[in-house]
Amino acid sequence: MNERPAIKPYVIGLDLGGTNSVFGIVDSRGEIKATTAIKTQGFDNVEDYVAAAVEALQIIIDQVGGIGYIKSMGIGAPNANYYKGTIEHAPNIVWGKGIVPLADMFSKALGIPVAMTNDANAAAIGEMAYGVARGLKNFIVITLGTGVGSGIVVNGQLLYGHDGFAGELGHVTMVREGGRQCGCGRTGCLETYCSATGVARTAREILSKSDKPSSLRELDPEKITSLDVSIAAEKGDEVANEIFRFTGKMLGEACADFAAFSSPEAFIFFGGLVKAGELIMKPIREAYDAHVLNFMKGKAQFLVSGLDGSSAAVLGASAIGWDINPNE
Amino acid sequence: MNERPAIKPYVIGLDLGGTNSVFGIVDSRGEIKATTAIKTQGFDNVEDYVAAAVEALQIIIDQVGGIGYIKSMGIGAPNANYYKGTIEHAPNIVWGKGIVPLADMFSKALGIPVAMTNDANAAAIGEMAYGVARGLKNFIVITLGTGVGSGIVVNGQLLYGHDGFAGELGHVTMVREGGRQCGCGRTGCLETYCSATGVARTAREILSKSDKPSSLRELDPEKITSLDVSIAAEKGDEVANEIFRFTGKMLGEACADFAAFSSPEAFIFFGGLVKAGELIMKPIREAYDAHVLNFMKGKAQFLVSGLDGSSAAVLGASAIGWDINPNE
């Protein structure tokens, strides 16, 4: 190692979610020194959002000694364009319509460089910097949350594609005829089956198609969540287990196609659904082994994110910040 | 440009095919200065193959002034492992069973560095060095021949994955239930529908399922080739056109999934089927536009290889050779 003493030892990480915007000041070992948060949605326009963010940030910036100790800022956000530092047509953010130059706005307000990427890419960079992907150069992070996101790392670098929007694996088509309607306007996308919302849809479908007894029948079908399914499955509920087998099988088959693309050494799963543990991971691995090219069998690891859920996204975003002029 | 006079102005390119092995000595502008060829299959073991190859090569090496003028050698071959310089378990080469260290063997016999990659990757590098992909940094070459191969370029670099075997897009699963049997041992692979062989299978299926008149009915169904279909389609044969629409639709849908992966600026098609021109390219573009993520619509170009078929593979292989220690 050839490290000289860092003059600016911290970066700011911002996990910009649909509900909350969580900020952390992070050192180079991935320790979060201070955090704060504001609501993402309580603002009519992006100017008010940035002003409120900077006001909240000022307090924790002062806690670590002032802006002079902050090297840069990294943002993980939905619909983020890495090349341009913009949020583009984010359907779930009130002030995110059109093209919003958020990185530039924070950079001007704080006087430091700011980089931005989408939340799944931030998760991938976070895993590489601080998580289970340390030392790996070819892997795919799949985030199983409200949607299905992905961050693809190839030869140690995040895959951005020509326009910064590569890695939309939640929107590969898994069911070509009669697939579920997706929020993207198309049908049959992986996300419609394997997101938390997709799992709830599967639950309603399976419950309505059979008479098998299940504790899930005690719930209002329209209000079943993936967490309900997870709790029932852990108690041995057969229908709940069938729901996870269906979900895992589709994820495993999708990963077999992803392997034909980038031949990763690991798939890393991240997000709420992963809390189901082996209930979901086992059918993923089994479907993968049954569907991947023969000569690739047994080569890829299936890992679960090792980062603490609440701080992982902030760490991932902060890692984007370290990537700005890394030699400075 | 900051070029110093090249001391070793040539590389050897070897297009190692299932039938013929074609060698070319190529300069840095992609001009083929001399060529020779041997049969690939006429040898019981790889030692005899390499000995015959070196004997044939010696004549054209002498024509350009001797081995002192040759910088290196590049090989494009089926089942090639780029990282190890080996051919691994090549089902269609008599001496290609097991793991064959072909790059090392040529390197020892000729006294120059030798690099090897699979044929589709060689085509991608050839397109980037000398073809329609000059100046592009994110694109996918899809070769439509006996099989369907692919070379994926990301950020100006070929995507090899952790083991050198990335880019097997002929083996993504397009039909999940009741798909066609593939040579890889699985079912429903893109290759079983969109290779030259796949087109012939589609012809037999469509002819047997309907009574529509077609000039293809005059041929022995078991002997119909994609070239027959191409000739019939150009004459306006409706069944032949239907075959190309089916093939193009599946390729376009597959490309829509590939776009969700690496968001390329271009798809480049290469190989025998491409000679059908707009008969195949139009349904590819239409299916792509109908199936790709909305915000990606209209962003990717659909190109046909600009390299002359007979020399493209040799040029591609030679370009692998230039990549060895490019600063020397």
JSON list of N, CA, C and O in Angstrom, two decimals, chain A residues 237-265:
[
{"chain": "A", "resi": 237, "resn": "ASP", "atom": "N", "xyz": [-45.45, -23.00, 6.21]},
{"chain": "A", "resi": 237, "resn": "ASP", "atom": "CA", "xyz": [-46.65, -22.90, 5.36]},
{"chain": "A", "resi": 237, "resn": "ASP", "atom": "C", "xyz": [-46.32, -23.34, 3.93]},
{"chain": "A", "resi": 237, "resn": "ASP", "atom": "O", "xyz": [-45.43, -22.77, 3.28]},
{"chain": "A", "resi": 238, "resn": "GLU", "atom": "N", "xyz": [-47.03, -24.35, 3.44]},
{"chain": "A", "resi": 238, "resn": "GLU", "atom": "CA", "xyz": [-46.68, -24.95, 2.16]},
{"chain": "A", "resi": 238, "resn": "GLU", "atom": "C", "xyz": [-46.92, -24.00, 0.99]},
{"chain": "A", "resi": 238, "resn": "GLU", "atom": "O", "xyz": [-46.11, -23.91, 0.05]},
{"chain": "A", "resi": 239, "resn": "VAL", "atom": "N", "xyz": [-48.01, -23.26, 1.03]},
{"chain": "A", "resi": 239, "resn": "VAL", "atom": "CA", "xyz": [-48.30, -22.31, -0.04]},
{"chain": "A", "resi": 239, "resn": "VAL", "atom": "C", "xyz": [-47.23, -21.21, -0.08]},
{"chain": "A", "resi": 239, "resn": "VAL", "atom": "O", "xyz": [-46.73, -20.84, -1.15]},
{"chain": "A", "resi": 240, "resn": "ALA", "atom": "N", "xyz": [-46.85, -20.72, 1.08]},
{"chain": "A", "resi": 240, "resn": "ALA", "atom": "CA", "xyz": [-45.81, -19.69, 1.14]},
{"chain": "A", "resi": 240, "resn": "ALA", "atom": "C", "xyz": [-44.50, -20.21, 0.57]},
{"chain": "A", "resi": 240, "resn": "ALA", "atom": "O", "xyz": [-43.79, -19.51, -0.16]},
{"chain": "A", "resi": 241, "resn": "ASN", "atom": "N", "xyz": [-44.19, -21.48, 0.88]},
{"chain": "A", "resi": 241, "resn": "ASN", "atom": "CA", "xyz": [-42.98, -22.07, 0.31]},
{"chain": "A", "resi": 241, "resn": "ASN", "atom": "C", "xyz": [-43.06, -22.20, -1.21]},
{"chain": "A", "resi": 241, "resn": "ASN", "atom": "O", "xyz": [-42.08, -21.99, -1.92]},
{"chain": "A", "resi": 242, "resn": "GLU", "atom": "N", "xyz": [-44.26, -22.54, -1.70]},
{"chain": "A", "resi": 242, "resn": "GLU", "atom": "CA", "xyz": [-44.46, -22.64, -3.16]},
{"chain": "A", "resi": 242, "resn": "GLU", "atom": "C", "xyz": [-44.22, -21.27, -3.82]},
{"chain": "A", "resi": 242, "resn": "GLU", "atom": "O", "xyz": [-43.64, -21.19, -4.91]},
{"chain": "A", "resi": 243, "resn": "ILE", "atom": "N", "xyz": [-44.66, -20.22, -3.16]},
{"chain": "A", "resi": 243, "resn": "ILE", "atom": "CA", "xyz": [-44.46, -18.86, -3.69]},
{"chain": "A", "resi": 243, "resn": "ILE", "atom": "C", "xyz": [-42.97, -18.56, -3.82]},
{"chain": "A", "resi": 243, "resn": "ILE", "atom": "O", "xyz": [-42.51, -18.05, -4.84]},
{"chain": "A", "resi": 244, "resn": "PHE", "atom": "N", "xyz": [-42.18, -18.91, -2.80]},
{"chain": "A", "resi": 244, "resn": "PHE", "atom": "CA", "xyz": [-40.74, -18.67, -2.88]},
{"chain": "A", "resi": 244, "resn": "PHE", "atom": "C", "xyz": [-40.06, -19.57, -3.90]},
{"chain": "A", "resi": 244, "resn": "PHE", "atom": "O", "xyz": [-39.12, -19.15, -4.57]},
{"chain": "A", "resi": 245, "resn": "ARG", "atom": "N", "xyz": [-40.54, -20.82, -4.03]},
{"chain": "A", "resi": 245, "resn": "ARG", "atom": "CA", "xyz": [-39.95, -21.70, -5.04]},
{"chain": "A", "resi": 245, "resn": "ARG", "atom": "C", "xyz": [-40.18, -21.12, -6.44]},
{"chain": "A", "resi": 245, "resn": "ARG", "atom": "O", "xyz": [-39.28, -21.11, -7.28]},
{"chain": "A", "resi": 246, "resn": "PHE", "atom": "N", "xyz": [-41.40, -20.62, -6.70]},
{"chain": "A", "resi": 246, "resn": "PHE", "atom": "CA", "xyz": [-41.71, -20.01, -8.00]},
{"chain": "A", "resi": 246, "resn": "PHE", "atom": "C", "xyz": [-40.81, -18.80, -8.24]},
{"chain": "A", "resi": 246, "resn": "PHE", "atom": "O", "xyz": [-40.22, -18.65, -9.32]},
{"chain": "A", "resi": 247, "resn": "THR", "atom": "N", "xyz": [-40.68, -17.95, -7.23]},
{"chain": "A", "resi": 247, "resn": "THR", "atom": "CA", "xyz": [-39.86, -16.73, -7.36]},
{"chain": "A", "resi": 247, "resn": "THR", "atom": "C", "xyz": [-38.39, -17.08, -7.59]},
{"chain": "A", "resi": 247, "resn": "THR", "atom": "O", "xyz": [-37.73, -16.52, -8.48]},
{"chain": "A", "resi": 248, "resn": "GLY", "atom": "N", "xyz": [-37.90, -18.01, -6.79]},
{"chain": "A", "resi": 248, "resn": "GLY", "atom": "CA", "xyz": [-36.49, -18.39, -6.89]},
{"chain": "A", "resi": 248, "resn": "GLY", "atom": "C", "xyz": [-36.18, -19.06, -8.21]},
{"chain": "A", "resi": 248, "resn": "GLY", "atom": "O", "xyz": [-35.13, -18.83, -8.81]},
{"chain": "A", "resi": 249, "resn": "LYS", "atom": "N", "xyz": [-37.12, -19.88, -8.69]},
{"chain": "A", "resi": 249, "resn": "LYS", "atom": "CA", "xyz": [-36.91, -20.56, -9.97]},
{"chain": "A", "resi": 249, "resn": "LYS", "atom": "C", "xyz": [-36.77, -19.53, -11.10]},
{"chain": "A", "resi": 249, "resn": "LYS", "atom": "O", "xyz": [-35.86, -19.63, -11.93]},
{"chain": "A", "resi": 250, "resn": "MET", "atom": "N", "xyz": [-37.62, -18.52, -11.08]},
{"chain": "A", "resi": 250, "resn": "MET", "atom": "CA", "xyz": [-37.52, -17.53, -12.16]},
{"chain": "A", "resi": 250, "resn": "MET", "atom": "C", "xyz": [-36.23, -16.73, -12.04]},
{"chain": "A", "resi": 250, "resn": "MET", "atom": "O", "xyz": [-35.56, -16.45, -13.04]},
{"chain": "A", "resi": 251, "resn": "LEU", "atom": "N", "xyz": [-35.82, -16.39, -10.82]},
{"chain": "A", "resi": 251, "resn": "LEU", "atom": "CA", "xyz": [-34.55, -15.67, -10.64]},
{"chain": "A", "resi": 251, "resn": "LEU", "atom": "C", "xyz": [-33.37, -16.52, -11.10]},
{"chain": "A", "resi": 251, "resn": "LEU", "atom": "O", "xyz": [-32.44, -16.02, -11.75]},
{"chain": "A", "resi": 252, "resn": "GLY", "atom": "N", "xyz": [-33.41, -17.81, -10.76]},
{"chain": "A", "resi": 252, "resn": "GLY", "atom": "CA", "xyz": [-32.31, -18.70, -11.15]},
{"chain": "A", "resi": 252, "resn": "GLY", "atom": "C", "xyz": [-32.21, -18.85, -12.67]},
{"chain": "A", "resi": 252, "resn": "GLY", "atom": "O", "xyz": [-31.12, -18.85, -13.23]},
{"chain": "A", "resi": 253, "resn": "GLU", "atom": "N", "xyz": [-33.35, -18.96, -13.32]},
{"chain": "A", "resi": 253, "resn": "GLU", "atom": "CA", "xyz": [-33.35, -19.06, -14.79]},
{"chain": "A", "resi": 253, "resn": "GLU", "atom": "C", "xyz": [-32.84, -17.76, -15.40]},
{"chain": "A", "resi": 253, "resn": "GLU", "atom": "O", "xyz": [-32.09, -17.78, -16.39]},
{"chain": "A", "resi": 254, "resn": "ALA", "atom": "N", "xyz": [-33.23, -16.64, -14.82]},
{"chain": "A", "resi": 254, "resn": "ALA", "atom": "CA", "xyz": [-32.74, -15.35, -15.33]},
{"chain": "A", "resi": 254, "resn": "ALA", "atom": "C", "xyz": [-31.22, -15.26, -15.16]},
{"chain": "A", "resi": 254, "resn": "ALA", "atom": "O", "xyz": [-30.50, -14.86, -16.08]},
{"chain": "A", "resi": 255, "resn": "CYS", "atom": "N", "xyz": [-30.72, -15.70, -13.99]},
{"chain": "A", "resi": 255, "resn": "CYS", "atom": "CA", "xyz": [-29.27, -15.64, -13.75]},
{"chain": "A", "resi": 255, "resn": "CYS", "atom": "C", "xyz": [-28.51, -16.53, -14.74]},
{"chain": "A", "resi": 255, "resn": "CYS", "atom": "O", "xyz": [-27.38, -16.20, -15.13]},
{"chain": "A", "resi": 256, "resn": "ALA", "atom": "N", "xyz": [-29.12, -17.65, -15.15]},
{"chain": "A", "resi": 256, "resn": "ALA", "atom": "CA", "xyz": [-28.47, -18.51, -16.14]},
{"chain": "A", "resi": 256, "resn": "ALA", "atom": "C", "xyz": [-28.27, -17.75, -17.45]},
{"chain": "A", "resi": 256, "resn": "ALA", "atom": "O", "xyz": [-27.23, -17.88, -18.11]},
{"chain": "A", "resi": 257, "resn": "ASP", "atom": "N", "xyz": [-29.25, -16.94, -17.84]},
{"chain": "A", "resi": 257, "resn": "ASP", "atom": "CA", "xyz": [-29.08, -16.10, -19.04]},
{"chain": "A", "resi": 257, "resn": "ASP", "atom": "C", "xyz": [-28.04, -15.02, -18.81]},
{"chain": "A", "resi": 257, "resn": "ASP", "atom": "O", "xyz": [-27.22, -14.72, -19.69]},
{"chain": "A", "resi": 258, "resn": "PHE", "atom": "N", "xyz": [-28.03, -14.43, -17.61]},
{"chain": "A", "resi": 258, "resn": "PHE", "atom": "CA", "xyz": [-27.04, -13.38, -17.32]},
{"chain": "A", "resi": 258, "resn": "PHE", "atom": "C", "xyz": [-25.62, -13.97, -17.39]},
{"chain": "A", "resi": 258, "resn": "PHE", "atom": "O", "xyz": [-24.68, -13.30, -17.81]},
{"chain": "A", "resi": 259, "resn": "ALA", "atom": "N", "xyz": [-25.47, -15.23, -16.97]},
{"chain": "A", "resi": 259, "resn": "ALA", "atom": "CA", "xyz": [-24.16, -15.89, -17.03]},
{"chain": "A", "resi": 259, "resn": "ALA", "atom": "C", "xyz": [-23.69, -16.01, -18.47]},
{"chain": "A", "resi": 259, "resn": "ALA", "atom": "O", "xyz": [-22.51, -15.84, -18.76]},
{"chain": "A", "resi": 260, "resn": "ALA", "atom": "N", "xyz": [-24.62, -16.33, -19.39]},
{"chain": "A", "resi": 260, "resn": "ALA", "atom": "CA", "xyz": [-24.25, -16.41, -20.80]},
{"chain": "A", "resi": 260, "resn": "ALA", "atom": "C", "xyz": [-23.78, -15.06, -21.30]},
{"chain": "A", "resi": 260, "resn": "ALA", "atom": "O", "xyz": [-23.01, -14.98, -22.26]},
{"chain": "A", "resi": 261, "resn": "PHE", "atom": "N", "xyz": [-24.21, -14.00, -20.66]},
{"chain": "A", "resi": 261, "resn": "PHE", "atom": "CA", "xyz": [-23.78, -12.66, -21.06]},
{"chain": "A", "resi": 261, "resn": "PHE", "atom": "C", "xyz": [-22.39, -12.34, -20.50]},
{"chain": "A", "resi": 261, "resn": "PHE", "atom": "O", "xyz": [-21.44, -12.20, -21.24]},
{"chain": "A", "resi": 262, "resn": "SER", "atom": "N", "xyz": [-22.25, -12.27, -19.19]},
{"chain": "A", "resi": 262, "resn": "SER", "atom": "CA", "xyz": [-21.00, -11.72, -18.64]},
{"chain": "A", "resi": 262, "resn": "SER", "atom": "C", "xyz": [-20.19, -12.71, -17.81]},
{"chain": "A", "resi": 262, "resn": "SER", "atom": "O", "xyz": [-19.15, -12.34, -17.27]},
{"chain": "A", "resi": 263, "resn": "SER", "atom": "N", "xyz": [-20.64, -13.98, -17.72]},
{"chain": "A", "resi": 263, "resn": "SER", "atom": "CA", "xyz": [-19.89, -15.00, -17.00]},
{"chain": "A", "resi": 263, "resn": "SER", "atom": "C", "xyz": [-19.30, -14.48, -15.69]},
{"chain": "A", "resi": 263, "resn": "SER", "atom": "O", "xyz": [-18.07, -14.45, -15.52]},
{"chain": "A", "resi": 264, "resn": "PRO", "atom": "N", "xyz": [-20.15, -14.07, -14.75]},
{"chain": "A", "resi": 264, "resn": "PRO", "atom": "CA", "xyz": [-19.66, -13.53, -13.48]},
{"chain": "A", "resi": 264, "resn": "PRO", "atom": "C", "xyz": [-19.19, -14.64, -12.54]},
{"chain": "A", "resi": 264, "resn": "PRO", "atom": "O", "xyz": [-19.62, -15.79, -12.66]},
{"chain": "A", "resi": 265, "resn": "GLU", "atom": "N", "xyz": [-18.31, -14.29, -11.60]},
{"chain": "A", "resi": 265, "resn": "GLU", "atom": "CA", "xyz": [-17.89, -15.27, -10.60]},
{"chain": "A", "resi": 265, "resn": "GLU", "atom": "C", "xyz": [-18.86, -15.32, -9.43]},
{"chain": "A", "resi": 265, "resn": "GLU", "atom": "O", "xyz": [-18.84, -16.26, -8.64]}
]
